[in-house]
Amino acid sequence: MTGGSDAGPGFSIAKTHLRLFIQAREAGYSKADILTLRRDYQLSTQLNGGCFRKNGAPLLTHLVGAASVLITEGQPMALVRAMLNHTTYRIGRFPTGARGFRADHQQFVIAQLGPEIEALVRNYETFAYSPELAAQWVSSRRKFEGRDKDLLVMRLCNEADDSADYSPALELRKHWADPAHIENLKVLCSQVGLTRLPSAFDFVLAQMADADWLSPETELGHDMNAPSISRYAKAVIMRGISRLR
C-alpha cells in the first residue's frame, strides 16, 4: 500500500489521511461518514500537528494508522473517530495555547466531536495499560465487557500500529521481542474478537528477530520524543554536536 505500513501478509496499515479515506470507502463507509472522518482528522492536525514520535515519525501518522487498524478489524465508527484524536488531552495543544484536560478543553472537544466520542477519548487516555498489566489480565482471565472492552480493542489496535515498521527496535522497546508478550496480546485479541491482529503481532516478533541491520545511528531512542518541530530539530542538532565532541 502506498502511504501505508506492512503489518504482515495481506495486512496493510494506512498512514495518510487519504489512504484512510480510501480504506473507509472500500469498507462501506458512506460519503457522510468519510466527511466526518475528514473533520475529525482536521481537528487532529489542529491539536497534534508538529508533534513527533520517538521513532521520528509525525504523530499524525500514528493516529491515522491506529484508526486504520480499527477499520481493518471492522470496529464501529465511533472507535475509529476516537482513535483519530486519542492523544488530544495528553499531547494536543488547544486554541488556549495550553495542553491537558480541563473544563474548557473538554467543552471544545465536545463541540468538535460530540459527547460520545469525547468520552471515548477521555476514557482511553486514562485506561491503564502496560505489558505487565496485559500479562496479569491473561493470568487472571479477566473479562472485558462494555466500555472496558471498547477501550481494550482500541488499545490493541493502537499496539498494532505502534509496533509496525520496526518501531519497537527503533525505540528500544525490547518487550516486543518476548514471545510471552506476543502470546498475551494474542490471547486478549481472541477474548475481544479481534481476528486480524494476532498475525500482525507475530509479524512484529519476526521483525524483532531480524533487527540487527539497524545501526546505532538508526536507533533513535528517546531523544526523538519531540512534541514540536522546534524540539525535534533541537534533538537532531544536539545529537550531531555530541558526535563531534
PDB file of C-alpha atoms in Angstrom:
ATOM      1  CA  MET A   1       0.000   0.000   0.000  1.00  0.00           C
ATOM      2  CA  THR A   2       1.367   3.402  -0.974  1.00  0.00           C
ATOM      3  CA  GLY A   3       1.292   5.631   2.073  1.00  0.00           C
ATOM      4  CA  GLY A   4       0.989   2.624   4.378  1.00  0.00           C
ATOM      5  CA  SER A   5       2.820   0.161   6.602  1.00  0.00           C
ATOM      6  CA  ASP A   6       3.256  -3.558   6.074  1.00  0.00           C
ATOM      7  CA  ALA A   7       1.914  -5.411   9.117  1.00  0.00           C
ATOM      8  CA  GLY A   8       2.266  -8.881   7.673  1.00  0.00           C
ATOM      9  CA  PRO A   9       0.881 -10.863   4.733  1.00  0.00           C
ATOM     10  CA  GLY A  10      -2.295  -9.208   3.492  1.00  0.00           C
ATOM     11  CA  PHE A  11      -2.321  -6.642   6.307  1.00  0.00           C
ATOM     12  CA  SER A  12      -1.513  -3.050   5.407  1.00  0.00           C
ATOM     13  CA  ILE A  13      -1.991  -0.043   7.662  1.00  0.00           C
ATOM     14  CA  ALA A  14      -2.904   3.350   6.197  1.00  0.00           C
ATOM     15  CA  LYS A  15      -0.515   6.104   7.245  1.00  0.00           C
ATOM     16  CA  THR A  16      -2.004   9.077   5.427  1.00  0.00           C
ATOM     17  CA  HIS A  17      -5.482  10.528   5.746  1.00  0.00           C
ATOM     18  CA  LEU A  18      -6.117   9.961   2.042  1.00  0.00           C
ATOM     19  CA  ARG A  19      -5.328   6.254   2.311  1.00  0.00           C
ATOM     20  CA  LEU A  20      -7.542   6.086   5.398  1.00  0.00           C
ATOM     21  CA  PHE A  21     -10.462   7.613   3.495  1.00  0.00           C
ATOM     22  CA  ILE A  22      -9.961   5.152   0.631  1.00  0.00           C
ATOM     23  CA  GLN A  23      -9.885   2.273   3.106  1.00  0.00           C
ATOM     24  CA  ALA A  24     -13.073   3.563   4.728  1.00  0.00           C
ATOM     25  CA  ARG A  25     -14.792   3.772   1.341  1.00  0.00           C
ATOM     26  CA  GLU A  26     -13.743   0.213   0.492  1.00  0.00           C
ATOM     27  CA  ALA A  27     -15.095  -0.896   3.892  1.00  0.00           C
ATOM     28  CA  GLY A  28     -18.530   0.502   3.020  1.00  0.00           C
ATOM     29  CA  TYR A  29     -18.426   3.856   4.773  1.00  0.00           C
ATOM     30  CA  SER A  30     -20.827   6.418   3.316  1.00  0.00           C
ATOM     31  CA  LYS A  31     -19.820   9.773   1.878  1.00  0.00           C
ATOM     32  CA  ALA A  32     -21.173  11.412   5.036  1.00  0.00           C
ATOM     33  CA  ASP A  33     -19.078   9.051   7.191  1.00  0.00           C
ATOM     34  CA  ILE A  34     -15.910   9.912   5.309  1.00  0.00           C
ATOM     35  CA  LEU A  35     -16.688  13.621   5.583  1.00  0.00           C
ATOM     36  CA  THR A  36     -16.971  13.126   9.353  1.00  0.00           C
ATOM     37  CA  LEU A  37     -13.579  11.374   9.414  1.00  0.00           C
ATOM     38  CA  ARG A  38     -12.134  14.264   7.430  1.00  0.00           C
ATOM     39  CA  ARG A  39     -13.385  16.755  10.009  1.00  0.00           C
ATOM     40  CA  ASP A  40     -12.007  14.607  12.815  1.00  0.00           C
ATOM     41  CA  TYR A  41      -8.646  14.456  11.057  1.00  0.00           C
ATOM     42  CA  GLN A  42      -8.640  18.229  10.630  1.00  0.00           C
ATOM     43  CA  LEU A  43      -9.157  18.589  14.383  1.00  0.00           C
ATOM     44  CA  SER A  44      -6.286  16.195  14.980  1.00  0.00           C
ATOM     45  CA  THR A  45      -3.996  18.243  12.748  1.00  0.00           C
ATOM     46  CA  GLN A  46      -5.031  21.384  14.619  1.00  0.00           C
ATOM     47  CA  LEU A  47      -4.230  19.903  18.026  1.00  0.00           C
ATOM     48  CA  ASN A  48      -1.399  17.475  17.231  1.00  0.00           C
ATOM     49  CA  GLY A  49       0.258  18.893  14.119  1.00  0.00           C
ATOM     50  CA  GLY A  50       4.002  19.392  14.569  1.00  0.00           C
ATOM     51  CA  CYS A  51       4.305  16.575  17.119  1.00  0.00           C
ATOM     52  CA  PHE A  52       6.733  13.732  16.508  1.00  0.00           C
ATOM     53  CA  ARG A  53       7.100  10.251  17.965  1.00  0.00           C
ATOM     54  CA  LYS A  54      10.191   8.617  19.468  1.00  0.00           C
ATOM     55  CA  ASN A  55      10.928   6.924  16.146  1.00  0.00           C
ATOM     56  CA  GLY A  56      10.979  10.304  14.375  1.00  0.00           C
ATOM     57  CA  ALA A  57       7.642   9.851  12.565  1.00  0.00           C
ATOM     58  CA  PRO A  58       4.947  12.542  12.728  1.00  0.00           C
ATOM     59  CA  LEU A  59       2.361  11.747  15.400  1.00  0.00           C
ATOM     60  CA  LEU A  60      -0.429  12.134  12.842  1.00  0.00           C
ATOM     61  CA  THR A  61       0.769   9.034  11.002  1.00  0.00           C
ATOM     62  CA  HIS A  62       0.236   7.003  14.168  1.00  0.00           C
ATOM     63  CA  LEU A  63      -3.235   8.432  14.807  1.00  0.00           C
ATOM     64  CA  VAL A  64      -4.232   7.569  11.232  1.00  0.00           C
ATOM     65  CA  GLY A  65      -2.565   4.163  11.444  1.00  0.00           C
ATOM     66  CA  ALA A  66      -4.322   3.123  14.639  1.00  0.00           C
ATOM     67  CA  ALA A  67      -7.657   4.224  13.168  1.00  0.00           C
ATOM     68  CA  SER A  68      -6.846   2.198  10.057  1.00  0.00           C
ATOM     69  CA  VAL A  69      -6.322  -0.952  12.123  1.00  0.00           C
ATOM     70  CA  LEU A  70      -9.754  -0.472  13.701  1.00  0.00           C
ATOM     71  CA  ILE A  71     -11.331  -0.297  10.243  1.00  0.00           C
ATOM     72  CA  THR A  72      -9.457  -3.439   9.204  1.00  0.00           C
ATOM     73  CA  GLU A  73     -10.937  -5.206  12.228  1.00  0.00           C
ATOM     74  CA  GLY A  74     -14.440  -3.994  11.320  1.00  0.00           C
ATOM     75  CA  GLN A  75     -14.870  -1.981  14.506  1.00  0.00           C
ATOM     76  CA  PRO A  76     -17.605   0.671  14.997  1.00  0.00           C
ATOM     77  CA  MET A  77     -17.028   4.107  13.524  1.00  0.00           C
ATOM     78  CA  ALA A  78     -17.190   5.677  16.988  1.00  0.00           C
ATOM     79  CA  LEU A  79     -13.958   3.880  17.942  1.00  0.00           C
ATOM     80  CA  VAL A  80     -12.313   4.910  14.681  1.00  0.00           C
ATOM     81  CA  ARG A  81     -13.231   8.555  15.302  1.00  0.00           C
ATOM     82  CA  ALA A  82     -11.962   8.468  18.867  1.00  0.00           C
ATOM     83  CA  MET A  83      -8.690   6.874  17.766  1.00  0.00           C
ATOM     84  CA  LEU A  84      -8.013   9.725  15.348  1.00  0.00           C
ATOM     85  CA  ASN A  85      -7.870  12.040  18.366  1.00  0.00           C
ATOM     86  CA  HIS A  86      -6.814   9.701  21.151  1.00  0.00           C
ATOM     87  CA  THR A  87      -3.836  11.850  22.183  1.00  0.00           C
ATOM     88  CA  THR A  88      -5.928  15.020  22.392  1.00  0.00           C
ATOM     89  CA  TYR A  89      -5.720  15.640  26.122  1.00  0.00           C
ATOM     90  CA  ARG A  90      -2.270  14.185  26.706  1.00  0.00           C
ATOM     91  CA  ILE A  91      -0.358  15.810  23.837  1.00  0.00           C
ATOM     92  CA  GLY A  92      -2.658  18.133  21.896  1.00  0.00           C
ATOM     93  CA  ARG A  93      -2.199  21.904  22.130  1.00  0.00           C
ATOM     94  CA  PHE A  94      -5.563  23.633  22.367  1.00  0.00           C
ATOM     95  CA  PRO A  95      -6.523  27.063  20.979  1.00  0.00           C
ATOM     96  CA  THR A  96      -5.850  28.355  24.514  1.00  0.00           C
ATOM     97  CA  GLY A  97      -2.186  27.544  23.939  1.00  0.00           C
ATOM     98  CA  ALA A  98      -2.246  25.003  26.767  1.00  0.00           C
ATOM     99  CA  ARG A  99      -2.229  21.213  26.913  1.00  0.00           C
ATOM    100  CA  GLY A 100      -4.039  18.757  29.135  1.00  0.00           C
ATOM    101  CA  PHE A 101      -7.523  18.039  30.373  1.00  0.00           C
ATOM    102  CA  ARG A 102      -9.543  20.881  31.845  1.00  0.00           C
ATOM    103  CA  ALA A 103     -13.158  22.005  31.628  1.00  0.00           C
ATOM    104  CA  ASP A 104     -12.816  24.468  28.740  1.00  0.00           C
ATOM    105  CA  HIS A 105     -10.738  21.982  26.734  1.00  0.00           C
ATOM    106  CA  GLN A 106     -13.372  19.315  27.317  1.00  0.00           C
ATOM    107  CA  GLN A 107     -16.119  21.615  26.084  1.00  0.00           C
ATOM    108  CA  PHE A 108     -14.042  22.390  22.993  1.00  0.00           C
ATOM    109  CA  VAL A 109     -13.659  18.693  22.190  1.00  0.00           C
ATOM    110  CA  ILE A 110     -17.366  18.010  22.819  1.00  0.00           C
ATOM    111  CA  ALA A 111     -18.263  20.824  20.418  1.00  0.00           C
ATOM    112  CA  GLN A 112     -15.990  19.305  17.759  1.00  0.00           C
ATOM    113  CA  LEU A 113     -16.563  15.566  18.225  1.00  0.00           C
ATOM    114  CA  GLY A 114     -19.752  15.229  20.250  1.00  0.00           C
ATOM    115  CA  PRO A 115     -20.142  13.879  23.807  1.00  0.00           C
ATOM    116  CA  GLU A 116     -19.898  10.159  22.870  1.00  0.00           C
ATOM    117  CA  ILE A 117     -16.564  10.478  21.077  1.00  0.00           C
ATOM    118  CA  GLU A 118     -15.180  12.885  23.679  1.00  0.00           C
ATOM    119  CA  ALA A 119     -15.989  10.353  26.396  1.00  0.00           C
ATOM    120  CA  LEU A 120     -14.154   7.643  24.479  1.00  0.00           C
ATOM    121  CA  VAL A 121     -11.113   9.881  24.004  1.00  0.00           C
ATOM    122  CA  ARG A 122     -11.076  10.861  27.672  1.00  0.00           C
ATOM    123  CA  ASN A 123     -11.583   7.329  28.965  1.00  0.00           C
ATOM    124  CA  TYR A 124      -8.982   5.904  26.591  1.00  0.00           C
ATOM    125  CA  GLU A 125      -6.336   8.302  27.871  1.00  0.00           C
ATOM    126  CA  THR A 126      -6.995   7.160  31.443  1.00  0.00           C
ATOM    127  CA  PHE A 127      -7.242   3.450  30.568  1.00  0.00           C
ATOM    128  CA  ALA A 128      -4.281   1.847  32.328  1.00  0.00           C
ATOM    129  CA  TYR A 129      -2.219  -0.446  30.094  1.00  0.00           C
ATOM    130  CA  SER A 130       1.277  -1.936  30.170  1.00  0.00           C
ATOM    131  CA  PRO A 131       2.867  -5.249  29.156  1.00  0.00           C
ATOM    132  CA  GLU A 132       2.778  -6.211  32.834  1.00  0.00           C
ATOM    133  CA  LEU A 133      -0.947  -5.466  33.087  1.00  0.00           C
ATOM    134  CA  ALA A 134      -1.588  -7.455  29.905  1.00  0.00           C
ATOM    135  CA  ALA A 135       0.145 -10.441  31.500  1.00  0.00           C
ATOM    136  CA  GLN A 136      -1.933 -10.033  34.664  1.00  0.00           C
ATOM    137  CA  TRP A 137      -5.181  -9.845  32.693  1.00  0.00           C
ATOM    138  CA  VAL A 138      -4.351 -13.056  30.837  1.00  0.00           C
ATOM    139  CA  SER A 139      -3.246 -14.817  34.003  1.00  0.00           C
ATOM    140  CA  SER A 140      -6.387 -13.827  35.915  1.00  0.00           C
ATOM    141  CA  ARG A 141      -8.614 -14.455  32.889  1.00  0.00           C
ATOM    142  CA  ARG A 142     -10.115 -11.019  33.263  1.00  0.00           C
ATOM    143  CA  LYS A 143     -13.245 -10.477  31.203  1.00  0.00           C
ATOM    144  CA  PHE A 144     -13.733  -7.227  29.344  1.00  0.00           C
ATOM    145  CA  GLU A 145     -17.252  -6.038  28.617  1.00  0.00           C
ATOM    146  CA  GLY A 146     -18.991  -2.820  27.636  1.00  0.00           C
ATOM    147  CA  ARG A 147     -16.840   0.300  27.670  1.00  0.00           C
ATOM    148  CA  ASP A 148     -13.792  -1.587  29.010  1.00  0.00           C
ATOM    149  CA  LYS A 149     -13.984  -3.919  26.012  1.00  0.00           C
ATOM    150  CA  ASP A 150     -14.110  -0.944  23.628  1.00  0.00           C
ATOM    151  CA  LEU A 151     -11.098   0.606  25.311  1.00  0.00           C
ATOM    152  CA  LEU A 152      -9.112  -2.637  25.166  1.00  0.00           C
ATOM    153  CA  VAL A 153      -9.989  -3.028  21.478  1.00  0.00           C
ATOM    154  CA  MET A 154      -8.699   0.492  20.871  1.00  0.00           C
ATOM    155  CA  ARG A 155      -5.562  -0.230  22.854  1.00  0.00           C
ATOM    156  CA  LEU A 156      -4.763  -3.442  20.982  1.00  0.00           C
ATOM    157  CA  CYS A 157      -5.298  -1.736  17.628  1.00  0.00           C
ATOM    158  CA  ASN A 158      -3.073   1.080  18.857  1.00  0.00           C
ATOM    159  CA  GLU A 159      -0.402  -1.502  19.729  1.00  0.00           C
ATOM    160  CA  ALA A 160      -0.623  -2.993  16.239  1.00  0.00           C
ATOM    161  CA  ASP A 161       0.213   0.320  14.614  1.00  0.00           C
ATOM    162  CA  ASP A 162       2.651   1.281  17.359  1.00  0.00           C
ATOM    163  CA  SER A 163       4.717  -1.816  16.612  1.00  0.00           C
ATOM    164  CA  ALA A 164       4.733  -1.570  12.804  1.00  0.00           C
ATOM    165  CA  ASP A 165       7.783  -0.779  10.649  1.00  0.00           C
ATOM    166  CA  TYR A 166      10.388  -1.955  13.180  1.00  0.00           C
ATOM    167  CA  SER A 167       9.300   0.812  15.577  1.00  0.00           C
ATOM    168  CA  PRO A 168       9.953  -1.297  18.720  1.00  0.00           C
ATOM    169  CA  ALA A 169      13.524  -1.838  17.565  1.00  0.00           C
ATOM    170  CA  LEU A 170      13.961   1.837  16.719  1.00  0.00           C
ATOM    171  CA  GLU A 171      12.598   2.860  20.112  1.00  0.00           C
ATOM    172  CA  LEU A 172      14.440   0.115  22.042  1.00  0.00           C
ATOM    173  CA  ARG A 173      11.222  -1.444  23.385  1.00  0.00           C
ATOM    174  CA  LYS A 174      12.612  -4.919  23.971  1.00  0.00           C
ATOM    175  CA  HIS A 175       9.397  -6.463  25.341  1.00  0.00           C
ATOM    176  CA  TRP A 176       8.244  -6.787  21.729  1.00  0.00           C
ATOM    177  CA  ALA A 177      10.960  -9.428  21.251  1.00  0.00           C
ATOM    178  CA  ASP A 178       9.457 -11.525  24.060  1.00  0.00           C
ATOM    179  CA  PRO A 179       7.263 -14.358  22.712  1.00  0.00           C
ATOM    180  CA  ALA A 180       5.339 -14.391  26.004  1.00  0.00           C
ATOM    181  CA  HIS A 181       4.275 -10.774  25.481  1.00  0.00           C
ATOM    182  CA  ILE A 182       3.125 -11.518  21.936  1.00  0.00           C
ATOM    183  CA  GLU A 183       1.163 -14.513  23.194  1.00  0.00           C
ATOM    184  CA  ASN A 184      -0.548 -12.371  25.833  1.00  0.00           C
ATOM    185  CA  LEU A 185      -1.626  -9.893  23.181  1.00  0.00           C
ATOM    186  CA  LYS A 186      -2.983 -12.707  21.026  1.00  0.00           C
ATOM    187  CA  VAL A 187      -4.995 -14.094  23.954  1.00  0.00           C
ATOM    188  CA  LEU A 188      -6.503 -10.662  24.595  1.00  0.00           C
ATOM    189  CA  CYS A 189      -7.318 -10.299  20.901  1.00  0.00           C
ATOM    190  CA  SER A 190      -9.161 -13.608  20.988  1.00  0.00           C
ATOM    191  CA  GLN A 191     -11.114 -12.513  24.053  1.00  0.00           C
ATOM    192  CA  VAL A 192     -12.438  -9.327  22.392  1.00  0.00           C
ATOM    193  CA  GLY A 193     -12.952 -10.785  18.915  1.00  0.00           C
ATOM    194  CA  LEU A 194     -10.014  -9.291  17.004  1.00  0.00           C
ATOM    195  CA  THR A 195      -9.113 -11.783  14.288  1.00  0.00           C
ATOM    196  CA  ARG A 196      -6.521  -9.978  12.160  1.00  0.00           C
ATOM    197  CA  LEU A 197      -4.205  -8.645  14.846  1.00  0.00           C
ATOM    198  CA  PRO A 198      -2.657 -11.933  16.051  1.00  0.00           C
ATOM    199  CA  SER A 199      -0.845 -12.417  12.740  1.00  0.00           C
ATOM    200  CA  ALA A 200       0.313  -8.781  12.841  1.00  0.00           C
ATOM    201  CA  PHE A 201       1.812  -9.320  16.295  1.00  0.00           C
ATOM    202  CA  ASP A 202       3.560 -12.486  15.084  1.00  0.00           C
ATOM    203  CA  PHE A 203       4.974 -10.375  12.258  1.00  0.00           C
ATOM    204  CA  VAL A 204       6.390  -7.905  14.795  1.00  0.00           C
ATOM    205  CA  LEU A 205       8.109 -10.737  16.642  1.00  0.00           C
ATOM    206  CA  ALA A 206       9.720 -11.854  13.390  1.00  0.00           C
ATOM    207  CA  GLN A 207      10.865  -8.298  12.672  1.00  0.00           C
ATOM    208  CA  MET A 208      12.445  -8.007  16.111  1.00  0.00           C
ATOM    209  CA  ALA A 209      14.429 -11.158  15.398  1.00  0.00           C
ATOM    210  CA  ASP A 210      15.618  -9.559  12.154  1.00  0.00           C
ATOM    211  CA  ALA A 211      16.534  -6.110  13.501  1.00  0.00           C
ATOM    212  CA  ASP A 212      20.322  -6.496  13.599  1.00  0.00           C
ATOM    213  CA  TRP A 213      20.597  -4.488  10.358  1.00  0.00           C
ATOM    214  CA  LEU A 214      19.639  -1.368  12.335  1.00  0.00           C
ATOM    215  CA  SER A 215      22.781   0.597  13.162  1.00  0.00           C
ATOM    216  CA  PRO A 216      23.252   2.661  16.356  1.00  0.00           C
ATOM    217  CA  GLU A 217      22.633   5.779  14.248  1.00  0.00           C
ATOM    218  CA  THR A 218      19.302   4.362  13.088  1.00  0.00           C
ATOM    219  CA  GLU A 219      18.153   3.528  16.621  1.00  0.00           C
ATOM    220  CA  LEU A 220      16.841   6.944  17.542  1.00  0.00           C
ATOM    221  CA  GLY A 221      15.762   6.105  21.074  1.00  0.00           C
ATOM    222  CA  HIS A 222      14.171   8.544  23.488  1.00  0.00           C
ATOM    223  CA  ASP A 223      15.882  11.703  22.261  1.00  0.00           C
ATOM    224  CA  MET A 224      13.398  11.851  19.375  1.00  0.00           C
ATOM    225  CA  ASN A 225      10.341  12.139  21.600  1.00  0.00           C
ATOM    226  CA  ALA A 226       9.727  15.690  20.449  1.00  0.00           C
ATOM    227  CA  PRO A 227       6.261  17.245  20.906  1.00  0.00           C
ATOM    228  CA  SER A 228       7.041  20.054  18.479  1.00  0.00           C
ATOM    229  CA  ILE A 229       9.089  20.758  15.369  1.00  0.00           C
ATOM    230  CA  SER A 230      11.448  23.015  17.334  1.00  0.00           C
ATOM    231  CA  ARG A 231      12.199  20.336  19.936  1.00  0.00           C
ATOM    232  CA  TYR A 232      12.561  17.745  17.166  1.00  0.00           C
ATOM    233  CA  ALA A 233      15.133  19.944  15.416  1.00  0.00           C
ATOM    234  CA  LYS A 234      16.935  20.625  18.694  1.00  0.00           C
ATOM    235  CA  ALA A 235      17.182  16.889  19.399  1.00  0.00           C
ATOM    236  CA  VAL A 236      18.731  16.253  15.973  1.00  0.00           C
ATOM    237  CA  ILE A 237      21.177  19.159  16.343  1.00  0.00           C
ATOM    238  CA  MET A 238      22.270  18.141  19.841  1.00  0.00           C
ATOM    239  CA  ARG A 239      22.801  14.558  18.681  1.00  0.00           C
ATOM    240  CA  GLY A 240      25.025  15.823  15.876  1.00  0.00           C
ATOM    241  CA  ILE A 241      27.013  18.050  18.238  1.00  0.00           C
ATOM    242  CA  SER A 242      27.596  15.196  20.666  1.00  0.00           C
ATOM    243  CA  ARG A 243      29.102  13.123  17.866  1.00  0.00           C
ATOM    244  CA  LEU A 244      31.559  15.908  17.044  1.00  0.00           C
ATOM    245  CA  ARG A 245      32.919  16.016  20.601  1.00  0.00           C
TER     246      ARG A 245
END
